[in-house]
Short mmCIF file of C-alpha atoms and ligand atoms in Angstrom, two decimals:
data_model
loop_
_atom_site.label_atom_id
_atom_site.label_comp_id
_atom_site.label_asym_id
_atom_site.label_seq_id
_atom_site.Cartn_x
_atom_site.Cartn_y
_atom_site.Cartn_z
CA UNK A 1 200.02 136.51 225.46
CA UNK A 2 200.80 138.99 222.65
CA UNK A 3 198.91 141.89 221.51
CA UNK A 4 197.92 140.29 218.52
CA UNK A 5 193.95 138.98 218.68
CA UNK A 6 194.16 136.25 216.11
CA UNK A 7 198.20 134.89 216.14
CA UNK A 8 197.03 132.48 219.33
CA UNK A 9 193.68 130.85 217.70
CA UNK A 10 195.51 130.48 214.35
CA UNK A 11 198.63 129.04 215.46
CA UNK A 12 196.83 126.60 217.28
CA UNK A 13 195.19 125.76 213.69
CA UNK A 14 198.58 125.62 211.90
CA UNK A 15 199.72 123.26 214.36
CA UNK A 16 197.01 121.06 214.08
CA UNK A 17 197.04 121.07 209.93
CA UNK A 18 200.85 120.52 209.85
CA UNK A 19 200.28 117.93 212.52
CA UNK A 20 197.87 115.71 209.87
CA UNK A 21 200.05 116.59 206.50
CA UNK A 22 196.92 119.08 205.51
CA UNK A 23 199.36 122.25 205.55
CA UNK A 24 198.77 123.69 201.98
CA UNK A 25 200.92 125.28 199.91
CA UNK A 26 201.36 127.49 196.87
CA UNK A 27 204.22 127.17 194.00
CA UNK A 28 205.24 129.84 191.88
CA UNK A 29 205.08 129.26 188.90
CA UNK A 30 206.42 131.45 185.63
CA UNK A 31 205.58 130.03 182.81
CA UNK A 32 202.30 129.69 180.74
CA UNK A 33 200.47 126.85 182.02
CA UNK A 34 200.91 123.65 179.75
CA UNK A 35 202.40 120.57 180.28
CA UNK A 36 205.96 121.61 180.42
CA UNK A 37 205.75 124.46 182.99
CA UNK A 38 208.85 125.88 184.72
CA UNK A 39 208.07 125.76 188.82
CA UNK A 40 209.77 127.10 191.77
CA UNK A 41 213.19 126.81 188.95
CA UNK A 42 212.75 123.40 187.91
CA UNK A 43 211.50 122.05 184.57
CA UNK A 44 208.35 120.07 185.11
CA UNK A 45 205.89 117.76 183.43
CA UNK A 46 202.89 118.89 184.91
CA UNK A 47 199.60 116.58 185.33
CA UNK A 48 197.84 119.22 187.07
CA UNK A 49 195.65 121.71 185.27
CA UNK A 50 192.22 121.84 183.92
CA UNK A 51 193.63 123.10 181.30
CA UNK A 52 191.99 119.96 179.16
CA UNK A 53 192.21 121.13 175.42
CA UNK A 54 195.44 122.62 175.89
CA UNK A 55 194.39 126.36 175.33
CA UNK A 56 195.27 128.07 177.92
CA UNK A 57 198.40 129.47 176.54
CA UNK A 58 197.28 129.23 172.77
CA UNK A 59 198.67 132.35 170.44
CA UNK A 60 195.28 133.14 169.24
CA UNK A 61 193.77 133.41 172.03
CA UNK A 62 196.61 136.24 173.43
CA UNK A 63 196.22 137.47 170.31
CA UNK A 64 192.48 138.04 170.95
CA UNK A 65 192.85 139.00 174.96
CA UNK A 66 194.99 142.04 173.27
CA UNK A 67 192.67 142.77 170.49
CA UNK A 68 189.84 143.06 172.96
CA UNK A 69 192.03 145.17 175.30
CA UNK A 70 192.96 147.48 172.26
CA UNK A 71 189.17 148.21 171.82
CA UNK A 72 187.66 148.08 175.57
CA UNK A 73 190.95 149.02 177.40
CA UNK A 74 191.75 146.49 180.47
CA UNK A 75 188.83 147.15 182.95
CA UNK A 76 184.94 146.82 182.51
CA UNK A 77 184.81 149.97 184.64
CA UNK A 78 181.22 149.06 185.82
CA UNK A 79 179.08 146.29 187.08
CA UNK A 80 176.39 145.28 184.08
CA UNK A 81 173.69 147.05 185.17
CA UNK A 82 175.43 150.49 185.44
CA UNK A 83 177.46 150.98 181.95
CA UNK A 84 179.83 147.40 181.94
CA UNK A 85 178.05 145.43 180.30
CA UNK A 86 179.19 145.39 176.66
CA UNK A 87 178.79 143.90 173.35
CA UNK A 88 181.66 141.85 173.82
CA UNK A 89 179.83 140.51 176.76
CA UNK A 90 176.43 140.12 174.87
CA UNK A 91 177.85 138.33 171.96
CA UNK A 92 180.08 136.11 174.14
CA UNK A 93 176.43 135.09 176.08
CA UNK A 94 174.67 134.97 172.61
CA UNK A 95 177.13 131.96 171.69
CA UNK A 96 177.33 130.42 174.84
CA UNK A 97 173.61 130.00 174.72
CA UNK A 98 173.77 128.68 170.87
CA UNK A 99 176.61 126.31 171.90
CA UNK A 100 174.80 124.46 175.02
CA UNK A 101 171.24 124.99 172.86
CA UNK A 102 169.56 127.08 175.46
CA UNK A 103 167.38 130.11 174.96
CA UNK A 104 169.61 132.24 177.14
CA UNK A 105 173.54 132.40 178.38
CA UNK A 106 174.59 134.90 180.83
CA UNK A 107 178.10 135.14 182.06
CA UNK A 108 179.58 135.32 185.81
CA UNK A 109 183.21 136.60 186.87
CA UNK A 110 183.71 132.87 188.19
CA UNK A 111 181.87 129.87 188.75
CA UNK A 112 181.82 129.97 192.38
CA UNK A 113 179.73 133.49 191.88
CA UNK A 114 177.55 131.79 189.31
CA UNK A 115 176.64 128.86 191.60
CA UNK A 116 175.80 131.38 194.67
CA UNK A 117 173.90 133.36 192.25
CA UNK A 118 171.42 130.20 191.26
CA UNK A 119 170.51 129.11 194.20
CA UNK A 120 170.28 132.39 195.79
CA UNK A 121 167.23 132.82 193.24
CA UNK A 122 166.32 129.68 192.52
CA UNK A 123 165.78 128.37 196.23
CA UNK A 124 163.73 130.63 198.29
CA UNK A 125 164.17 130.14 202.06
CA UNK A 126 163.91 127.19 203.84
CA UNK A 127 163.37 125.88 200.08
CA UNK A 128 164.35 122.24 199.16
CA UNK A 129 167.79 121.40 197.89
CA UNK A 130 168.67 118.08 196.76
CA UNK A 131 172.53 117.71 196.77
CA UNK A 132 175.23 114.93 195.88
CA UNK A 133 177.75 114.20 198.50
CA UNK A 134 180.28 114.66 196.11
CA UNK A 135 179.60 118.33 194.64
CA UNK A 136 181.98 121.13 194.46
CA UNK A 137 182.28 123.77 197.65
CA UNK A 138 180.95 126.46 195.68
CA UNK A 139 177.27 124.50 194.90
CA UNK A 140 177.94 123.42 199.32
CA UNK A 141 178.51 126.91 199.92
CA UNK A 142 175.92 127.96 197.82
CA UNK A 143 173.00 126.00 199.56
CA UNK A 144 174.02 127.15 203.12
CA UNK A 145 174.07 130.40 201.78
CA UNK A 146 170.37 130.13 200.56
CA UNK A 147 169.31 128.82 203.86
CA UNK A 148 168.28 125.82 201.82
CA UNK A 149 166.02 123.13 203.41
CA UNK A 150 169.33 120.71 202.46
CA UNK A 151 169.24 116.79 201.52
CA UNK A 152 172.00 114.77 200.78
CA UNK A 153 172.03 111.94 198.80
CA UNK A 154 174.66 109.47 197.69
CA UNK A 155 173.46 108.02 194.34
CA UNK A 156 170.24 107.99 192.10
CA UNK A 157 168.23 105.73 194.41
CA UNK A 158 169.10 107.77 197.21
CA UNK A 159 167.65 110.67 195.79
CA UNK A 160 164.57 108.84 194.61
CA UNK A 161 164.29 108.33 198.66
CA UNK A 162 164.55 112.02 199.52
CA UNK A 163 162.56 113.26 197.02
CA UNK A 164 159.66 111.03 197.63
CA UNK A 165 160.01 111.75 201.33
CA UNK A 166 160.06 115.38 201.14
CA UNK A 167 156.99 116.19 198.76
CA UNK A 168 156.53 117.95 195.38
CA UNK A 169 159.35 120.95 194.35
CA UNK A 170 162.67 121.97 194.86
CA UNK A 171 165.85 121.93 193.04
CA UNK A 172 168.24 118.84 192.59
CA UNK A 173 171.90 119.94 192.44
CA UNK A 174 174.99 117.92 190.52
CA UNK A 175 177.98 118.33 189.19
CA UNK A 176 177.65 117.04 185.79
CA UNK A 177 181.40 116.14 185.93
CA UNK A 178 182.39 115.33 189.45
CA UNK A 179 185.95 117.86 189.78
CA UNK A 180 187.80 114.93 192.03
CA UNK A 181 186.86 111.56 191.22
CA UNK A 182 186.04 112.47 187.45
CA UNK A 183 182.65 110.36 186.58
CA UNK A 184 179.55 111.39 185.46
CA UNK A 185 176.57 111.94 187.06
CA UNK A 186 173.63 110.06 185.46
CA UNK A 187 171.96 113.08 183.98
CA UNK A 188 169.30 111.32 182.56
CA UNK A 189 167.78 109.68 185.43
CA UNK A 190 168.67 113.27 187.60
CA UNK A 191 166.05 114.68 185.32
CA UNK A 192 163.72 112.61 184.63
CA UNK A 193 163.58 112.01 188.78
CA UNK A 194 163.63 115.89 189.28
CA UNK A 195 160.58 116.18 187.01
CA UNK A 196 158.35 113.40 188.16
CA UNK A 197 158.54 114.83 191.91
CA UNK A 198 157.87 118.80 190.54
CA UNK A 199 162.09 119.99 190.78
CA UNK A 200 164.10 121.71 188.62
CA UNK A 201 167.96 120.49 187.95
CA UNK A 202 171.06 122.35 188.59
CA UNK A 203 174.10 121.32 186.98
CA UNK A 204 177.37 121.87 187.46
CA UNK A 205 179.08 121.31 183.91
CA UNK A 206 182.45 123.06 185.05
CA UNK A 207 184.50 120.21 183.93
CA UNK A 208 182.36 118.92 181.07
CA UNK A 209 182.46 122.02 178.61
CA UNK A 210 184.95 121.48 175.99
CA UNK A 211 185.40 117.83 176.80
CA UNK A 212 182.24 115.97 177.31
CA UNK A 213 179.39 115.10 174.03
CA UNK A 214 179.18 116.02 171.02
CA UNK A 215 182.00 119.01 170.21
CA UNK A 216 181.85 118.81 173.90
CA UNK A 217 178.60 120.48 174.86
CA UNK A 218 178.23 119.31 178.10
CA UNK A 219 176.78 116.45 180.23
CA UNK A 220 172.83 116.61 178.78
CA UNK A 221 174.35 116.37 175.13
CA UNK A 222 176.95 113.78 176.02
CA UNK A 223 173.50 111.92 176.65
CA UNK A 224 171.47 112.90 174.07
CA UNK A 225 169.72 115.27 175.97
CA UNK A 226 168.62 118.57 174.20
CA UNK A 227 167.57 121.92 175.98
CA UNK A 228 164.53 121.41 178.90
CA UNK A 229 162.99 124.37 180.78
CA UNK A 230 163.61 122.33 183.82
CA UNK A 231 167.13 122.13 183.82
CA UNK A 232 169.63 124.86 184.40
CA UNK A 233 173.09 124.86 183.51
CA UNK A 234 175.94 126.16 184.86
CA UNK A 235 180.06 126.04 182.79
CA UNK A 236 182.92 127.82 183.48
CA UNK A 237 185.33 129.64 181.11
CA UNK A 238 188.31 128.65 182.81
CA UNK A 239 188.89 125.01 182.49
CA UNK A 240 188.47 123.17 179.01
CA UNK A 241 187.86 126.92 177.08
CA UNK A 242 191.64 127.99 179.17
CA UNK A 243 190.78 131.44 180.45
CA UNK A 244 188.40 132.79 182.92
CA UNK A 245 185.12 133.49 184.16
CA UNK A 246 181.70 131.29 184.03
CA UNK A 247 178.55 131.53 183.10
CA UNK A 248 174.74 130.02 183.31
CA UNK A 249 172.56 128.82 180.38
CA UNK A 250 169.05 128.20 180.59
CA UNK A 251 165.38 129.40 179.80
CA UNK A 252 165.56 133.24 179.23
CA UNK A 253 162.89 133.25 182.53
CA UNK A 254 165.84 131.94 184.75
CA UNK A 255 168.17 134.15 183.04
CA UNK A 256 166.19 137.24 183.34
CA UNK A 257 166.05 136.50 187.34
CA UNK A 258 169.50 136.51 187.76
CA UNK A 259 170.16 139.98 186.27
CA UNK A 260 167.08 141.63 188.43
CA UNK A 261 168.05 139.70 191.71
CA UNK A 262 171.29 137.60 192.11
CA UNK A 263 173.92 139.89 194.41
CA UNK A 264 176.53 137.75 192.92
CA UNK A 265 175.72 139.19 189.64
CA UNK A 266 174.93 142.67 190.14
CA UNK A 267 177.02 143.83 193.25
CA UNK A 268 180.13 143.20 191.28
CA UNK A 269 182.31 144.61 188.44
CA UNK A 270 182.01 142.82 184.74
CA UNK A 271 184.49 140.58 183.82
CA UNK A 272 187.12 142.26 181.35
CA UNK A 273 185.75 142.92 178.27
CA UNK A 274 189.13 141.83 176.46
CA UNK A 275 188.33 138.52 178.36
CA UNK A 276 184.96 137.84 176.41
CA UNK A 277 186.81 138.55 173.29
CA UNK A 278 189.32 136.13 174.52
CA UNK A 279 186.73 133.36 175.19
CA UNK A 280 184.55 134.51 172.31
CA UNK A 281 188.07 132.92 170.55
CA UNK A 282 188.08 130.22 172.56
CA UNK A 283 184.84 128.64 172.08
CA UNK A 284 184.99 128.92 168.53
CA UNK A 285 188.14 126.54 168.36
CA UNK A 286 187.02 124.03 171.09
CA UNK A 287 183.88 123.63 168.72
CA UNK A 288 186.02 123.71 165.52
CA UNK A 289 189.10 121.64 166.53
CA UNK A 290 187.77 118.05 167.29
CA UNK A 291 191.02 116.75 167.22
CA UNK A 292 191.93 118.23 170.35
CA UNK A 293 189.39 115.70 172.04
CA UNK A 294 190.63 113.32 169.73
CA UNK A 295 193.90 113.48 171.09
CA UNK A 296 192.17 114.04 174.51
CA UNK A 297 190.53 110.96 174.46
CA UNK A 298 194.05 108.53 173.33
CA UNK A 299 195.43 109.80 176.11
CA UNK A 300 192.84 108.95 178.92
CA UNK A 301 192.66 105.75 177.30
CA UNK A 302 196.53 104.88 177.42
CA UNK A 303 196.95 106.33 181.10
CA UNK A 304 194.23 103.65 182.13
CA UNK A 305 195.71 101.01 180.36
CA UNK A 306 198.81 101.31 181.67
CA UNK A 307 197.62 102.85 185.51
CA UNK A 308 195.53 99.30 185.59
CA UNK A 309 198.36 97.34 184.28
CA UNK A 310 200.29 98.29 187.08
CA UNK A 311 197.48 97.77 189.87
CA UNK A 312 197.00 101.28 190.71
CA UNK A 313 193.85 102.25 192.53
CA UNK A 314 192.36 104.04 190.01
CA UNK A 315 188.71 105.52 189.65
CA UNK A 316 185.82 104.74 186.77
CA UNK A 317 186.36 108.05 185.22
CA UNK A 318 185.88 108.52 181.55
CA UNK A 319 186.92 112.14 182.09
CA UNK A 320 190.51 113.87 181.86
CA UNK A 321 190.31 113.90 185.68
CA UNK A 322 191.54 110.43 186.99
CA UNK A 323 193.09 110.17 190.40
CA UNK A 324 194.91 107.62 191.63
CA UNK A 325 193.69 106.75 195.23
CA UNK A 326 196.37 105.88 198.33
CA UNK A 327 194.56 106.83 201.34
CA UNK A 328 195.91 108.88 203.77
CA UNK A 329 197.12 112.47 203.66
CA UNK A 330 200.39 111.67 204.70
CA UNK A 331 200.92 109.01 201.65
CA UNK A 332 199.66 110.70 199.13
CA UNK A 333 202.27 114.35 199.91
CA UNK A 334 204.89 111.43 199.99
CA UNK A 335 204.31 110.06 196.40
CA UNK A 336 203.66 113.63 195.20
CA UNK A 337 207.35 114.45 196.57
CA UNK A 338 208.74 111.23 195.14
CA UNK A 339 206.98 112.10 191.35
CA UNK A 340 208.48 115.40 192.46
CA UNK A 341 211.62 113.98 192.54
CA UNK A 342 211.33 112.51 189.07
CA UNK A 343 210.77 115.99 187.48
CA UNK A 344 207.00 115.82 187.15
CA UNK A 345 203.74 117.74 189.01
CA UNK A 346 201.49 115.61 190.13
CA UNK A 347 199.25 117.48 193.38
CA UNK A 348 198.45 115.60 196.39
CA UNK A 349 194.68 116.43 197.15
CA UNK A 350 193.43 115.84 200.81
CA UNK A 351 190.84 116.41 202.94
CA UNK A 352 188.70 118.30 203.23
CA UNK A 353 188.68 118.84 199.78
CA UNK A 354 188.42 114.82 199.70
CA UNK A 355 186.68 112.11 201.92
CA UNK A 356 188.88 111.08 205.06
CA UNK A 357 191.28 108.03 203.46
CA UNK A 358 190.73 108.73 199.90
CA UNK A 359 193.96 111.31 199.61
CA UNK A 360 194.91 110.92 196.31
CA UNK A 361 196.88 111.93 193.29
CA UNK A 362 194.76 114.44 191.18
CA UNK A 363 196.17 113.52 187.86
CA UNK A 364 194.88 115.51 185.29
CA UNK A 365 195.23 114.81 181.24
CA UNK A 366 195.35 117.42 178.99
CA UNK A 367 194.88 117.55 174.45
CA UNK A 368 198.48 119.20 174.78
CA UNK A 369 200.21 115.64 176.38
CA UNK A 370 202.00 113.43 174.05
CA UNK A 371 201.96 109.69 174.30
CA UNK A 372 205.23 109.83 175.86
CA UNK A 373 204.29 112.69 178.55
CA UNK A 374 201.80 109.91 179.41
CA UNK A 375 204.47 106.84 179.30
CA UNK A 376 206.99 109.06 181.63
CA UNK A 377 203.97 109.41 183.92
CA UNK A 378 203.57 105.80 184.33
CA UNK A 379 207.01 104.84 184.81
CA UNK A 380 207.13 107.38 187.44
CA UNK A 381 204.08 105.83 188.98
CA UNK A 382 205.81 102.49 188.79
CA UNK A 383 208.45 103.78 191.09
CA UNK A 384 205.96 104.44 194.46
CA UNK A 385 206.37 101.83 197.02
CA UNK A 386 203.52 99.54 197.12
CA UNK A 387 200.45 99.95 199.02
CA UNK A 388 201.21 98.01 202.03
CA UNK A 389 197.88 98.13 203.77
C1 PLP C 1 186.17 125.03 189.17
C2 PLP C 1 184.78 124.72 189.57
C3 PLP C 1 183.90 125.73 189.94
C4 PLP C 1 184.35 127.15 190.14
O1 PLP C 1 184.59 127.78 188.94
P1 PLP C 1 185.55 129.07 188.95
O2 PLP C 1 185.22 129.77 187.69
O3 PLP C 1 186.93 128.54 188.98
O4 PLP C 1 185.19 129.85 190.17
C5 PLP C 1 182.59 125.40 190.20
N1 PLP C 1 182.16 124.13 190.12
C6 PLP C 1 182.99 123.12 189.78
C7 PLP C 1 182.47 121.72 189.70
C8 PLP C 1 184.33 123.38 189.52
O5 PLP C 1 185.16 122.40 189.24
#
């Protein structure tokens, strides 16, 4: 035995993750993130980011990040409630609440915060949470947190079962983009279900903002859905809109709760002013430049065309996410090496972040690909050795 309290429980851990290929890993990189991005000294096409209108390394938008730091300096200095809050900050929420068509926007250092921050006030103890098998850690995380009264259900019907079962209230929880098989939940039926049975509806728009309906406005307006008191929406600022942070948009009621009791939101220093400048920038193009969608959209479309021309197991995504399936952990780091090999960055994404046997390929498309970053892909995918199972 050493001296050392935690080296014998954790190396027992290591052991058993490098034992089943889950050993994770992080690359340096150091260059801005696009689809050429310079890794570990290599040259690489990368097919890995959220980065889904190609913004993250935009001019204007480091032109506005140092604007905004040349007026508010680097740090918020504060938390909101005592002197951080700033107009930066309030004009960034103003928009965000004009752009998804709610009464009220209010913005979160990240999205994990924001989701802890919801249900913390919008689930009271022991209250009812309604969940999808398939959403993101942070909305897990958050309903354990909350000491939620927790159903899970696999698909609309299912939660018609639960809800029925469990009574009047609660709050049904999605994403509205799901971040690893890249579908869509079916928003309209979510809501309608929530409010026949007395529940409100969280959801999870992380990877829908800049991408998904109309000038990309989310999941609700990808389905014609305008603003309803009963639903509550939650985006993030550092996907599709390329830089950082999150926020919530929804009746100014829900809003106002969150400032007077979410921990997540007032135990904790604002985001960077110069960062609401920054995405005060960023918002305004993703609205403005439809073509980056446009382009978006070709792309999606040709990697399917040719991923199902070559009998890869892909999923029904409509999204920029679209992984291609092979099964076990081991497989998939294997055909991430091999792509690897060919000069491009494709991550390997395993459990637990996936179901057991559905280790995959995260590809991930991006406005800023070409048709040929796409074909390259492709080729490269043409290469694995066949599924053999
Ligand atoms: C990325 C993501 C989050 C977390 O957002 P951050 O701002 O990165 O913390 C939450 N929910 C979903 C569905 C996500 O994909």
């Amino acid at each position: 035995m050493t001296g050392d309290p935690f080296a014998n429980t954790l190396e027992r851990t290591f052991a058993r993750l490098r034992d089943q290929d889950l050993w994770r890993r992080r690359e340096r990189r150091s260059s801005p993130q696009a689809p050429s991005v310079q890794m570990e000294g290599e040259t690489l096409l990368s097919f890995s980011s959220n980065d889904y209108l190609g913004l993250a390394s935009d001019p204007r938008l480091v032109e506005a990040w140092c604007q905004g730091a040349r007026r508010y300096g680097v740090g918020a200095g504060a938390s909101h409630l005592l002197g951080g809050h700033t107009k930066a900050h309030h004009e960034l929420e103003e928009a965000l609440a004009a752009f998804v068509g709610t009464p009220r926007a209010l913005i979160f250092s990240t999205g994990y915060m924001a989701n802890l921050a919801l249900l913390a006030v919008l689930c009271p103890r022991h209250g009812r949470v309604f969940e999808d098998r398939r959403n993101h850690a942070s909305l897990i995380d958050a309903a354990g947190l909350a000491q939620a009264d927790r159903h899970r259900y696999r698909d609309v019907a299912g939660l018609r079962r639960a809800l029925t079962k469990a009574g009047s209230g609660g709050i049904v929880v999605s994403d509205g983009v799901f971040s690893m098989d890249g579908d869509m939940a079916d928003v309209p039926a979510l809501l309608t279900l929530a409010q026949t049975h007395g529940a409100g509806l969280l959801l999870d728009d992380a990877h829908a903002f800049g991408v998904v309906g109309p000038q990309g406005r989310g999941t609700p307006a990808a389905h014609g859905l305008g603003h309803d008191p009963a639903l509550v929406h939650m985006g993030t600022l550092g996907k599709a809109f390329g830089v950082f942070g999150a926020f919530v948009a929804a009746s100014a009621e829900v809003v106002e709760a969150l400032i007077q009791g979410a921990r997540p939101y007032i135990y904790t220093t604002a985001l960077p002013p110069a960062l609401a400048v920054c995405a005060m920038a960023s918002l305004a193009i993703a609205i403005a430049e439809e073509y980056r969608r446009a382009e978006l959209y070709e792309r999606i479309r040709e990697f399917r065309a040719g991923a199902t021309q070559l009998g890869l197991r892909i999923l029904p995504s409509s999204t920029p996410i679209q992984p291609v399936i092979l099964g076990d952990a081991g497989r998939a780091l294997d055909a991430s090496a091999r792509l690897r090999a060919q000069g491009l960055y494709v991550p390997a994404v395993r459990p637990p972040t996936v179901p057991a046997h559905t280790a995959r390929l995260r590809v991930t498309l991006s406005a800023a690909h070409t048709r040929d970053h796409i074909e390259r892909l492709l080729a490269a995918l043409a290469t694995l050795p066949r599924d053999t199972a």
